[in-house]
Amino acid sequence: MSRVKDEYQKQMAAFCEKNNTISAQDILSRAKNQPPTEEKEKVVEFKPKKSKGMVWKAAIPAVLCFLLVGTTTLAATGKLTNIFRSIFQDEKTAEIVDAGYFQEMDLVASDEKFEATVIGVSGDTANARVAIDIYVKDEELIQGLNKIYIEAYCMSKEEYEYNLESYATWEAYGKQDEEIPNLYHVSLRTGIWIADGQEAVLEIVKIRLGGDGKPWRDHDVSLKYNIQADRKAFYLAEQQFIDFVPFEYKGRTYSLIYVISGYYETELIFRDLGAEKPPQGSDCTREEYEAWLDFIQQVVLVVDGVEYKVIPGKEHFPYYEDNTYGDGSYTHMHPYFPAYVNDDATSVEVRCGDTVYKVK
Amino acid sequence: MGMTEELFLQVYERYKNTVYSVIFNYVKNTEDTADLMQDVFISLLNADVLFMSDEHMKAWLIRVAANKCKNFLRGRKHISDTPLPEDIPYETSENNNDLLKIVLTLPEKYRIPLHLFYYEDYSIKQISMVLDEPESTIKIRLKRGREKLAKMLRKEDWI
């Protein structure tokens, strides 16, 4: 198309020369005669991007606290802000991007039917968010369909190569682009691997397309990316190891081993060392699962005297670990509680019945 | 004013076609283009922006022009009871700008990225920055815009 380009440039330049009758002097005169306007120029401040599309802020807690009060005067820090805030209505991630924690990417994987582009990453170090655009190449596939759902693996390269079968997929629904019907936007939560700064593999393995009142259609795919993000592109979730503090409840012992204070939520990790070997293909027996759910409802996170219960409606699953590292079989549970700003909190406790553990 | 007259004259000479062509691509008539053109350069005179380079200034001008056009078209849609016609007549009598006419019949979402790609030699990244759209969106618009253009050019025996 270089002939088209050359000819277009020639024709457009000739057209401008012929039709633009305004001189610079006209504009200067108008500017001088124009009364000062009340309306301030609202458009744009264009700044060249930094080389890797990444912006840092040093004063993290202060910046985030400032953002939390809901200011609307901050300039947008990039396309990712818009993607998370406007398309996904994910205000938390948009705030993290506003504070400078993000990394823009342009990683493309495609097959005959789909082209999927990783636009960028953000989130906190406990939960990376990956923004992905999925373009359906074959328009026949989306006749009357406007919904998308994807499943993807995400883990370290080593785990991907040797231990893939131990992992479940991450799943997310996406949004259809307002202007381009065969373009979909997806925000995928992917846990710790990408945020850890190590070489990670993200593989989209299933794309489902659906529509109102229409059955979903599954497409098995293998759209794979090697991603090595910079850790500084993620808000630091404070992770505190707790030395197996036991909480006794209804004859079982649940040991607290981690408190992770992230931007999205607070994650407590408990371990049940007395777990039975679960039935094949599951992580615990039904009885144990119900015991876990009962237990986490009793746990209270207390921050500066304010009590928080486990976030309702959030999916909480136990995970079984076999005798891999010599410390016996056990199950984990990761109940989620509301987030707090660790630097601002003066007192943090975990309580269950009469047992109180002072985290801070 | 934030810029000397002498510097403004140089800047205007250098970027007048860039700004004019972007605005015309949006509004497709010379009268409104002239008004918006003046608005953009008056904004430049009043702007309190430290430009890092000529490219930075050029990108700023394109972005201001694009935003002013969008606001203008949005406003016109509000005051009009009928939808805007897809093609507003533009003044030209020559027969040697047939390609221009064909490009101007493309929908705006394809036309503007294509214009920046062809006329300004902008990369996908640069277009994405001045139009404030994700690169993937620009990539797709360019791809589809070029496909549509090629179809039209073939129909007109242009290629």
XYZ file of C-alpha atoms in Angstrom:
519
model
C 0.000 0.000 0.000
C 2.966 2.378 -0.226
C 1.565 3.848 -3.427
C -1.613 4.624 -1.488
C 0.373 6.223 1.280
C 2.458 8.387 -1.041
C -0.554 9.482 -3.037
C -2.586 10.189 0.105
C 0.193 12.379 1.511
C 0.430 14.267 -1.781
C -3.285 14.809 -2.138
C -3.809 15.785 1.488
C -0.928 18.281 1.468
C -2.252 19.881 -1.734
C -5.741 20.004 -0.266
C -4.521 21.741 2.915
C -2.463 24.289 0.988
C -5.432 25.137 -1.205
C -8.156 25.291 1.421
C -6.473 26.598 4.519
C -6.744 30.346 4.091
C -5.986 31.230 7.699
C -2.680 32.896 8.378
C -0.713 32.854 11.587
C -1.313 36.613 11.824
C -5.095 36.028 11.770
C -4.745 33.733 14.745
C -2.486 36.121 16.638
C -4.946 38.962 16.067
C -7.851 36.866 17.201
C -5.928 35.741 20.287
C -5.160 39.369 21.190
C -8.728 40.559 20.646
C -10.358 37.611 22.291
C -11.469 38.435 25.833
C -9.969 36.150 28.440
C -12.253 33.186 28.735
C -13.528 31.790 31.982
C -13.313 28.338 30.571
C -9.916 26.879 31.176
C -8.561 24.612 28.485
C -9.495 21.210 29.779
C -7.981 19.065 27.162
C -4.904 17.121 27.703
C -1.498 17.330 28.976
C 0.445 15.109 26.692
C 3.654 13.771 28.110
C 6.032 11.397 26.429
C 5.906 7.939 27.926
C 8.769 6.491 29.855
C 10.581 3.816 28.022
C 8.867 0.800 29.553
C 5.521 2.460 30.052
C 6.004 2.311 33.767
C 5.671 5.067 36.295
C 6.920 4.878 39.844
C 5.810 6.636 42.909
C 7.914 6.515 46.024
C 5.524 7.545 48.783
C 3.232 4.573 48.466
C 1.003 4.540 51.530
C 0.526 8.300 51.424
C -0.399 8.250 47.778
C -2.869 5.466 48.238
C -4.463 7.033 51.256
C -4.841 10.231 49.318
C -6.502 8.394 46.497
C -8.813 6.584 48.829
C -10.530 9.790 49.872
C -11.923 9.965 46.382
C -10.211 12.853 44.676
C -11.240 13.409 41.097
C -8.551 15.871 40.170
C -5.710 13.516 39.425
C -4.719 13.163 35.810
C -5.109 9.693 34.417
C -1.838 7.838 34.454
C -2.419 5.742 31.409
C -4.714 3.696 29.305
C -4.850 1.016 31.992
C -6.635 3.405 34.346
C -9.354 3.817 31.792
C -9.498 0.115 31.063
C -9.929 -0.888 34.691
C -12.152 2.010 35.748
C -14.428 2.431 32.736
C -14.581 -0.978 31.172
C -14.390 -3.235 34.204
C -15.700 -0.781 36.855
C -12.794 -2.046 38.964
C -12.153 1.027 41.068
C -9.572 -0.643 43.313
C -7.283 -1.625 40.469
C -7.790 1.764 38.809
C -6.610 3.397 42.050
C -3.532 1.177 42.072
C -2.769 2.168 38.479
C -3.325 5.842 39.357
C -0.744 5.443 42.105
C 1.795 4.328 39.518
C 1.743 0.574 39.910
C 1.346 -0.928 36.490
C 3.295 -2.197 33.536
C 2.038 -1.810 30.023
C 2.690 -4.742 27.724
C 1.829 -5.671 24.193
C 2.129 -9.455 24.083
C 0.206 -11.113 21.296
C -0.727 -14.780 20.918
C -3.007 -16.004 18.191
C -4.434 -18.995 16.418
C -6.815 -19.347 13.502
C -9.831 -18.088 15.424
C -8.548 -15.675 18.044
C -5.887 -13.059 18.668
C -5.337 -12.296 22.329
C -3.170 -9.407 23.499
C -1.925 -8.892 27.036
C -2.271 -5.120 27.397
C -0.709 -4.788 30.815
C -0.598 -5.809 34.447
C -1.379 -4.153 37.748
C -2.789 -5.129 41.132
C -1.011 -6.004 44.329
C 1.681 -8.591 44.951
C -0.885 -11.057 46.294
C -3.193 -10.689 43.312
C -2.003 -9.572 39.918
C -4.591 -8.362 37.445
C -3.889 -8.930 33.780
C -5.753 -6.885 31.166
C -6.298 -8.890 28.001
C -7.947 -7.954 24.705
C -9.399 -10.832 22.745
C -10.134 -10.300 19.098
C -12.341 -12.906 17.424
C -10.930 -13.210 13.935
C -13.778 -15.201 12.506
C -16.908 -13.081 12.732
C -19.050 -16.153 12.094
C -18.187 -17.278 15.628
C -19.933 -14.348 17.268
C -23.150 -14.071 15.312
C -25.555 -12.747 17.940
C -23.174 -13.516 20.808
C -21.971 -10.751 23.068
C -20.489 -12.478 26.101
C -17.114 -13.996 26.740
C -15.593 -16.120 29.466
C -12.047 -17.410 29.561
C -10.058 -19.977 31.508
C -6.313 -19.661 31.862
C -3.413 -21.204 33.709
C -0.913 -18.912 35.309
C 2.133 -20.071 37.232
C 5.907 -20.025 37.238
C 7.630 -21.497 34.215
C 8.950 -24.335 36.334
C 5.541 -25.222 37.751
C 4.055 -25.032 34.281
C 6.586 -27.492 32.940
C 6.570 -29.994 35.786
C 3.468 -29.540 37.869
C 0.683 -28.193 35.695
C -1.820 -30.868 36.699
C -1.746 -29.663 40.323
C -3.237 -26.321 39.407
C -6.708 -25.116 38.620
C -7.416 -22.478 36.023
C -8.215 -18.815 36.672
C -11.485 -17.758 35.173
C -13.003 -14.459 34.151
C -15.896 -12.993 32.245
C -15.117 -10.191 29.810
C -16.841 -7.227 28.241
C -17.630 -6.732 24.599
C -16.124 -3.579 23.100
C -18.719 -0.863 22.558
C -17.610 -0.174 19.011
C -16.026 -3.331 17.713
C -18.298 -6.341 18.218
C -15.578 -8.924 17.781
C -13.275 -7.335 20.344
C -13.601 -8.316 24.002
C -11.822 -6.992 27.080
C -10.978 -9.280 29.978
C -9.473 -8.567 33.400
C -8.003 -11.777 34.764
C -6.996 -12.252 38.384
C -3.915 -14.455 38.428
C -2.604 -14.737 41.979
C 1.003 -14.321 42.943
C 3.105 -15.707 40.122
C 3.222 -12.754 37.767
C 3.524 -10.303 40.641
C 6.480 -12.218 42.013
C 8.753 -10.934 39.283
C 9.779 -14.371 38.116
C 9.290 -15.792 34.674
C 5.689 -16.890 34.532
C 3.562 -18.630 31.955
C 0.041 -17.487 31.219
C -1.909 -19.810 28.961
C -5.493 -19.181 27.910
C -6.926 -22.646 27.425
C -10.601 -22.009 26.888
C -12.660 -19.222 25.377
C -16.415 -19.465 25.695
C -18.669 -17.210 23.679
C -22.295 -16.734 24.608
C -25.265 -14.433 24.344
C -28.527 -13.628 26.058
C -30.677 -16.731 25.920
C -28.169 -18.541 23.736
C -26.018 -21.484 24.748
C -22.351 -20.939 25.407
C -19.983 -22.239 22.758
C -16.625 -23.525 23.944
C -13.409 -23.100 22.006
C -10.368 -24.952 23.281
C -7.306 -22.844 22.619
C -3.682 -22.593 23.621
C -2.763 -18.923 23.652
C 0.409 -18.812 25.663
C 2.641 -16.027 26.959
C 5.898 -15.900 28.835
C 5.599 -12.957 31.158
C 8.270 -11.520 33.380
C 6.811 -8.463 35.010
C 8.669 -6.086 37.269
C 7.698 -6.510 40.907
C 7.553 -2.773 41.245
C 4.569 -2.751 38.918
C 2.469 -4.086 41.811
C 1.361 -2.581 45.086
C 3.169 -4.390 47.876
C 0.851 -6.596 49.901
C 2.396 -6.901 53.372
C 2.978 -10.572 54.100
C 3.598 -11.608 57.677
C 4.539 -15.164 58.627
C 2.894 -16.312 61.835
C 4.497 -19.219 63.593
C 1.649 -21.739 63.630
C -0.536 -20.072 66.231
C -3.202 -22.657 67.117
C -6.913 -21.842 67.144
C -8.969 -24.673 68.633
C -12.513 -25.064 67.374
C -14.882 -28.007 67.749
C -12.108 -30.491 68.365
C -9.890 -29.457 65.462
C -6.781 -27.299 65.471
C -6.403 -24.627 62.826
C -2.987 -22.984 62.827
C -2.599 -19.438 61.593
C 0.483 -19.209 59.399
C 0.152 -16.037 57.310
C -1.522 -12.657 57.398
C -1.360 -10.934 54.017
C -2.513 -7.353 54.009
C -3.254 -6.491 50.401
C -4.935 -3.596 48.656
C -7.979 -5.626 47.695
C -8.425 -7.669 50.846
C -6.744 -9.209 53.849
C -5.949 -12.878 53.445
C -5.408 -15.143 56.434
C -3.904 -18.550 55.830
C -4.793 -21.346 58.208
C -3.534 -24.895 58.134
C -5.236 -28.025 59.479
C -2.492 -30.566 60.187
C -4.949 -33.300 61.078
C -6.548 -33.526 57.680
C -7.413 -36.924 56.280
C -6.215 -37.900 52.859
C -9.044 -36.644 50.648
C -10.948 -38.673 48.082
C -9.239 -38.842 44.710
C -9.600 -35.594 42.785
C -10.742 -33.462 45.712
C -9.038 -31.414 48.406
C -10.881 -32.629 51.489
C -13.777 -34.702 52.672
C -17.224 -33.109 52.802
C -17.144 -33.216 56.592
C -13.848 -31.328 56.703
C -15.080 -28.791 54.181
C -18.114 -28.008 56.304
C -15.903 -27.803 59.400
C -13.672 -25.296 57.612
C -16.615 -23.132 56.560
C -17.947 -23.198 60.116
C -14.540 -22.262 61.526
C -13.861 -19.273 59.248
C -17.247 -17.797 60.166
C -16.008 -17.663 63.788
C -12.791 -15.836 62.953
C -12.734 -12.076 63.523
C -10.104 -9.652 62.249
C -9.872 -6.641 64.538
C -8.142 -3.510 63.243
C -7.872 -0.616 65.700
C -10.893 -1.927 67.572
C -13.070 -2.404 64.477
C -14.207 -5.977 63.951
C -14.362 -7.533 60.494
C -15.849 -10.877 59.545
C -14.955 -12.975 56.549
C -16.125 -11.366 53.297
C -19.525 -12.885 52.516
C -20.127 -14.396 49.116
C -16.444 -14.852 48.453
C -15.482 -18.343 47.439
C -13.369 -20.030 50.073
C -11.882 -23.413 49.252
C -9.525 -25.629 51.221
C -6.410 -26.895 49.442
C -4.873 -30.242 50.245
C -1.094 -30.624 50.290
C 0.433 -34.088 50.295
C 3.532 -35.048 52.208
C 5.823 -33.241 49.793
C 8.116 -31.368 52.140
C 8.230 -33.768 55.026
C 5.864 -31.913 57.312
C 2.860 -34.157 56.879
C -0.326 -33.898 54.893
C -2.567 -30.973 55.611
C -5.187 -28.657 54.172
C -5.018 -24.914 53.825
C -7.819 -22.418 53.893
C -7.400 -18.802 52.773
C -10.367 -16.810 54.123
C -10.567 -13.209 52.925
C -11.378 -10.211 55.094
C -11.702 -6.510 54.210
C -8.464 -4.670 53.449
C -6.782 -2.252 55.814
C -3.742 -0.016 55.401
C -1.053 -1.756 57.376
C 1.079 1.359 57.926
C -1.874 3.251 59.347
C -3.134 0.516 61.654
C -1.819 0.618 65.211
C -3.429 -2.613 66.379
C -4.317 -5.740 64.413
C -5.633 -8.925 65.992
C -7.083 -12.242 64.869
C -9.664 -13.718 67.215
C -11.622 -16.921 67.443
C -13.580 -17.519 70.628
C -11.226 -16.882 73.525
C -8.080 -17.192 71.459
C -6.567 -13.899 70.406
C -3.428 -13.475 68.357
C -1.944 -10.004 68.213
C -0.559 -9.488 64.713
C 0.496 -5.929 65.425
C 0.477 34.324 25.974
C 3.003 31.618 26.714
C 4.883 31.812 23.383
C 6.621 34.592 21.463
C 5.085 35.732 18.166
C 8.194 34.822 16.277
C 8.193 31.286 17.594
C 4.466 30.986 16.964
C 4.923 31.924 13.291
C 7.501 29.160 12.892
C 5.367 26.620 14.699
C 2.295 27.524 12.688
C 4.154 27.165 9.419
C 5.500 23.785 10.452
C 2.301 22.244 11.803
C -0.550 24.005 10.012
C -1.112 21.134 7.573
C -0.876 18.555 10.342
C -3.588 20.268 12.381
C -5.733 21.228 9.403
C -5.753 17.716 7.991
C -6.665 16.119 11.331
C -9.545 18.543 11.883
C -10.799 18.184 8.323
C -10.728 14.435 8.692
C -13.087 14.728 11.643
C -15.514 17.456 10.526
C -15.252 17.138 6.734
C -16.053 20.751 5.892
C -13.702 23.696 5.482
C -15.778 26.236 7.390
C -15.772 24.351 10.675
C -12.190 23.278 10.046
C -11.149 26.936 9.880
C -12.861 27.751 13.184
C -11.430 24.754 15.000
C -8.003 25.365 13.517
C -7.938 28.798 15.099
C -9.148 27.390 18.417
C -6.346 24.836 18.479
C -3.586 27.349 17.805
C -5.037 29.843 20.283
C -4.921 27.037 22.842
C -1.273 26.621 21.987
C -0.643 30.331 22.521
C -2.315 30.159 25.915
C -0.990 26.790 26.946
C 1.269 26.476 29.910
C 3.014 23.348 28.736
C 6.712 22.675 28.605
C 7.326 20.845 25.354
C 10.182 18.375 25.486
C 10.668 18.252 21.719
C 9.107 19.148 18.378
C 7.504 15.716 18.313
C 5.987 16.378 21.714
C 4.490 19.661 20.490
C 3.172 18.031 17.336
C 1.558 15.214 19.318
C 0.050 17.791 21.711
C -1.446 19.721 18.788
C -2.933 16.575 17.250
C -4.401 15.537 20.550
C -5.894 18.955 21.263
C -7.298 19.049 17.714
C -8.831 15.595 18.100
C -10.413 16.503 21.434
C -11.802 19.777 20.134
C -13.295 17.997 17.139
C -14.883 15.332 19.327
C -16.389 18.020 21.575
C -17.570 19.944 18.541
C -19.208 16.923 16.939
C -20.744 15.890 20.231
C -22.216 19.376 20.674
C -23.584 19.371 17.163
C -25.251 16.058 17.747
C -26.972 17.518 20.808
C -28.461 20.487 19.001
C -29.521 18.538 15.971
C -32.773 16.601 15.889
C -31.580 14.483 13.022
C -28.460 12.364 12.987
C -25.439 13.785 11.257
C -25.072 12.629 7.693
C -22.204 10.246 7.206
C -20.698 12.491 4.535
C -20.769 16.221 4.883
C -19.904 17.844 1.558
C -16.460 19.377 1.351
C -15.182 21.890 -1.075
C -13.006 20.599 -3.794
C -13.303 20.731 -7.516
C -10.210 18.946 -8.631
C -10.264 15.482 -10.043
C -6.819 14.702 -8.716
C -7.874 14.018 -5.142
C -9.922 10.925 -5.710
C -8.009 8.977 -3.047
C -8.773 11.649 -0.482
C -12.456 11.422 -1.291
C -12.416 7.662 -0.867
C -10.605 7.818 2.497
C -13.089 10.407 3.718
C -15.975 8.026 3.138
C -14.580 5.586 5.712
C -16.189 5.686 9.175
C -14.449 8.058 11.582
C -13.101 5.302 13.809
C -11.058 3.924 10.908
C -10.424 7.213 9.103
C -8.568 9.045 11.863
C -6.050 6.270 12.715
C -5.506 5.682 8.989
C -4.872 9.370 8.425
C -2.280 9.489 11.206
C -0.719 6.301 9.914
C -0.508 7.427 6.289
C -0.082 11.171 6.542
C 1.965 11.549 9.717
C 3.792 8.243 9.486
C 2.718 7.578 13.044
C 3.264 4.170 14.609
C 0.475 2.251 16.353
C 1.948 3.309 19.695
C 1.981 6.986 18.739
C -1.577 6.854 17.400
C -2.664 5.107 20.568
C -1.125 7.883 22.657
C -2.563 10.856 20.783
C -6.036 9.345 20.484
C -5.896 7.894 23.995
C -7.026 4.464 22.883
C -5.392 1.099 23.643
C -2.826 -0.065 21.109
C -4.824 -3.203 20.428
C -7.854 -1.106 19.479
C -5.759 1.023 17.135
C -4.176 -2.072 15.648
C -7.586 -3.544 14.894
C -8.965 -0.267 13.532
C -5.984 0.116 11.242
C -6.317 -3.452 10.076
C -10.019 -3.199 9.376
C -9.690 0.326 7.965
C -7.022 -0.798 5.535
C -9.100 -3.791 4.522
C -12.126 -1.591 3.871
C -10.008 0.945 2.012
C -8.417 -1.739 -0.150
C -11.881 -3.051 -1.018
C -13.050 0.408 -2.013
C -9.907 1.134 -3.997
C -10.303 -2.127 -5.894
C -13.892 -1.236 -6.680
C -12.741 2.123 -8.065
C -9.973 0.400 -10.034
C -7.474 2.320 -7.985
C -5.388 -0.751 -7.216
